[in-house]
Structure formats: C-alpha cells, structure tokens
XYZ file of N, CA and C in Angstrom:
219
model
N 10.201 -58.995 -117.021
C 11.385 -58.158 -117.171
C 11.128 -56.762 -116.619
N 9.988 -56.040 -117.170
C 9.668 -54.669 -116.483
C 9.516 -54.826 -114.831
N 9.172 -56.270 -113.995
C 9.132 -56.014 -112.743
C 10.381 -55.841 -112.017
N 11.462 -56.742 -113.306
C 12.547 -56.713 -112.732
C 13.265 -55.437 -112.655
N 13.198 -55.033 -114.158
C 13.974 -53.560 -113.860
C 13.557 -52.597 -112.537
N 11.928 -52.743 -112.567
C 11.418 -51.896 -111.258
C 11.883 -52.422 -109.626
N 12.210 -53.589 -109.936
C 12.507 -53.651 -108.582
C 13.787 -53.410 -108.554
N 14.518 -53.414 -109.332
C 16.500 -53.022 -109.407
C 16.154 -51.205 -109.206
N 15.014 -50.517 -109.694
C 15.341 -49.264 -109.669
C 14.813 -48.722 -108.266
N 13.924 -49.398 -107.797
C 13.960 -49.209 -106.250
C 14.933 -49.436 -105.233
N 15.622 -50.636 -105.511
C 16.820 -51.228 -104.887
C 17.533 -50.000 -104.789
N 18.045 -49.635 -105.965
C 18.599 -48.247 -106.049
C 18.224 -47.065 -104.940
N 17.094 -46.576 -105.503
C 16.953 -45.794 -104.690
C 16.981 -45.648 -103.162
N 16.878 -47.411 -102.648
C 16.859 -47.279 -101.708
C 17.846 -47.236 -100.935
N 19.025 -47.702 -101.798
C 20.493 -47.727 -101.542
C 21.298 -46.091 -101.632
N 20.051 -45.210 -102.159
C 20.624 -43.919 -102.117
C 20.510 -42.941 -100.837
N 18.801 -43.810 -100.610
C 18.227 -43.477 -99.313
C 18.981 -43.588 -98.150
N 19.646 -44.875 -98.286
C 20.435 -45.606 -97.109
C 22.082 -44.863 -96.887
N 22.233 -43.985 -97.952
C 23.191 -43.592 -98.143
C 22.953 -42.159 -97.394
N 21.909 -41.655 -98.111
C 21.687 -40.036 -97.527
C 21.309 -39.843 -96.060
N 21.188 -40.870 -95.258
C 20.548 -40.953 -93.774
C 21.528 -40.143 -92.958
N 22.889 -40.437 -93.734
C 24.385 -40.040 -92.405
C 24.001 -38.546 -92.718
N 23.510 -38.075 -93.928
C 23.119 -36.509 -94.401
C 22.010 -35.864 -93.449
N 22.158 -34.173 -93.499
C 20.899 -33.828 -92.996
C 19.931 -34.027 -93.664
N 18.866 -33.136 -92.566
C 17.413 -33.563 -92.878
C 16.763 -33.183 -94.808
N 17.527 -32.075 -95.006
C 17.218 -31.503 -96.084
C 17.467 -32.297 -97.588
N 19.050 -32.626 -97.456
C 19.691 -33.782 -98.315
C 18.665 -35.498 -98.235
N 18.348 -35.321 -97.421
C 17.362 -36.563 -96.506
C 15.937 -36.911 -97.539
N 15.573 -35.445 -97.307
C 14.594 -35.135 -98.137
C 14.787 -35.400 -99.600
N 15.742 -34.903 -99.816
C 15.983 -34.200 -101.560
C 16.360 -35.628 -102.086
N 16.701 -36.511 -101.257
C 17.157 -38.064 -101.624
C 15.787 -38.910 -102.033
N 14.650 -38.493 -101.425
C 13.051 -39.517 -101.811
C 12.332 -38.626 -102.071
N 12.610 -37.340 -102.444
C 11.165 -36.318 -102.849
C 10.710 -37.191 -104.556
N 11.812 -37.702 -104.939
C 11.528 -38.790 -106.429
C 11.136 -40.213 -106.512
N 10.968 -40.379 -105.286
C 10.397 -41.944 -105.320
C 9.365 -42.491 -105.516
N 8.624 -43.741 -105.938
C 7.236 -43.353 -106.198
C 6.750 -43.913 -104.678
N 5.080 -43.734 -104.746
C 4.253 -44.218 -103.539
C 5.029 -45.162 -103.134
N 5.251 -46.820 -103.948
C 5.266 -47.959 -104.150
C 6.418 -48.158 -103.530
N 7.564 -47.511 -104.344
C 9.192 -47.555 -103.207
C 9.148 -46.870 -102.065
N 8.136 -46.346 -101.537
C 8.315 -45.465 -100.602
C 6.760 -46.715 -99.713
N 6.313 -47.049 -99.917
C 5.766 -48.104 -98.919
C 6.836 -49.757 -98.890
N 7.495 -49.883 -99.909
C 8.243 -51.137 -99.617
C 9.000 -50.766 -98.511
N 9.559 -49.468 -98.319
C 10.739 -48.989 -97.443
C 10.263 -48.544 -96.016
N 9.374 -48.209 -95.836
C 8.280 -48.283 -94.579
C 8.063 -49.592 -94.474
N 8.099 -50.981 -95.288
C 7.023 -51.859 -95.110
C 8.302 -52.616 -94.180
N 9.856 -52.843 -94.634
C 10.818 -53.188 -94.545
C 11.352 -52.938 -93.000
N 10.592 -51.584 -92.707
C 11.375 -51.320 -91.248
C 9.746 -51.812 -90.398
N 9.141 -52.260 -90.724
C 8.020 -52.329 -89.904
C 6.902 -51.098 -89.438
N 7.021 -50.320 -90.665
C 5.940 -49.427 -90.119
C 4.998 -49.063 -91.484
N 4.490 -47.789 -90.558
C 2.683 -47.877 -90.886
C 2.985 -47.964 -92.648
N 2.534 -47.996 -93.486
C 2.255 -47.718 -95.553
C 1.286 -47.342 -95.367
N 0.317 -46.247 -94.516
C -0.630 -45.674 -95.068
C -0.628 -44.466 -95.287
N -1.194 -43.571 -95.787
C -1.048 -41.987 -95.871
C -0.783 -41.880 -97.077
N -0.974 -39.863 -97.045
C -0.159 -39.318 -98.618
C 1.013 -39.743 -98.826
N 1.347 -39.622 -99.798
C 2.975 -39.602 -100.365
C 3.520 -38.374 -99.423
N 3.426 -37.113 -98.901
C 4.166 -36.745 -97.913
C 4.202 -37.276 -96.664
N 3.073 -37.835 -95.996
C 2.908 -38.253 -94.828
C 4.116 -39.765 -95.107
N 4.012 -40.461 -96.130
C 4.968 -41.344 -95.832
C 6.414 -41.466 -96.314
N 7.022 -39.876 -97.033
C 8.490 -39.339 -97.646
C 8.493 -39.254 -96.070
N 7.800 -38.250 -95.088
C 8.170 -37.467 -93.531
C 8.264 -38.848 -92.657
N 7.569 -40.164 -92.910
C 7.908 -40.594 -91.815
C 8.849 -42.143 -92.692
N 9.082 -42.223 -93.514
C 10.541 -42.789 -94.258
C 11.520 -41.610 -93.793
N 11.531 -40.391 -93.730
C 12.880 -39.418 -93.357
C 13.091 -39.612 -91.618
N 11.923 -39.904 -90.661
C 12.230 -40.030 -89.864
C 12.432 -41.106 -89.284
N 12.461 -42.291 -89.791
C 12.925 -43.567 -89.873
C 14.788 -44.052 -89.885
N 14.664 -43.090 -91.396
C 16.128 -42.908 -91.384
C 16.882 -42.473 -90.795
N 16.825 -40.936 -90.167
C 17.533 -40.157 -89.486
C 17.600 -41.340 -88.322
N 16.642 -41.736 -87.458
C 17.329 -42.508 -86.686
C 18.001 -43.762 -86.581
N 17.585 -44.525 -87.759
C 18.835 -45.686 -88.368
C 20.229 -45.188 -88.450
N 20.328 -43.683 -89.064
C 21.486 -43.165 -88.766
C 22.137 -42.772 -87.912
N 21.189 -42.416 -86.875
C 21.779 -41.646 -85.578
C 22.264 -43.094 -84.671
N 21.884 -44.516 -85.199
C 22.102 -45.473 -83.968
C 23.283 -46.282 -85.047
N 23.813 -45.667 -85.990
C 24.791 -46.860 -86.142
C 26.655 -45.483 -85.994
C-alpha cells in the first residue's frame, strides 16, 4: 500500500511537472525543487536520460528536458 501511495504521489508530481513545462524556466523550477531523488530519476529514466548526479544536477537537467518537450509540442 505505501508503494502504492508513493507511486500515485509521483504520478502527481509528475503530472504537475508536465503541466509547468508550457511555464518559464523559474515556475519550471519551483514545480520539482520538492521532488525527491527517486521521482526525479523515474522522470529522467522515462525520457531516456542520464539518473546520475546530485539532486541539482538532475532538477537542471529534468528542467531542461522539459522546456524542450514544451517548446516541440
């Protein structure tokens, strides 16, 4: 049950993520500065890229992931 809730509360977030992309960079930010490591490597892992690094090295390159998912739809 606790994996489940955790994975519904990532879902979430990531659906907030997916939401804040059409936003600037700042809103971009302020959307995963709360996420943990864990949702923040599923969401790198999802678009095909790197899960290694700090937790900033992989919020900066989840933000720049997004911005351009956003910029191509």
């Amino acid at each position: 049950a606790a994996a489940a809730a955790a994975s519904a509360a990532a879902a979430s977030a990531a659906a907030d993520v997916a939401t804040a992309a059409a936003d600037d960079d700042s809103s971009l930010r302020e959307s995963i500065k709360d996420m943990k490591v864990a949702d923040l490597k599923s969401e790198l892992k999802a678009r095909k890229l790197k899960v290694s690094g700090s937790k900033k090295e992989l919020q900066d390159r989840l933000v720049d992931a997004l911005k351009k998912d956003g910029g191509s739809k």
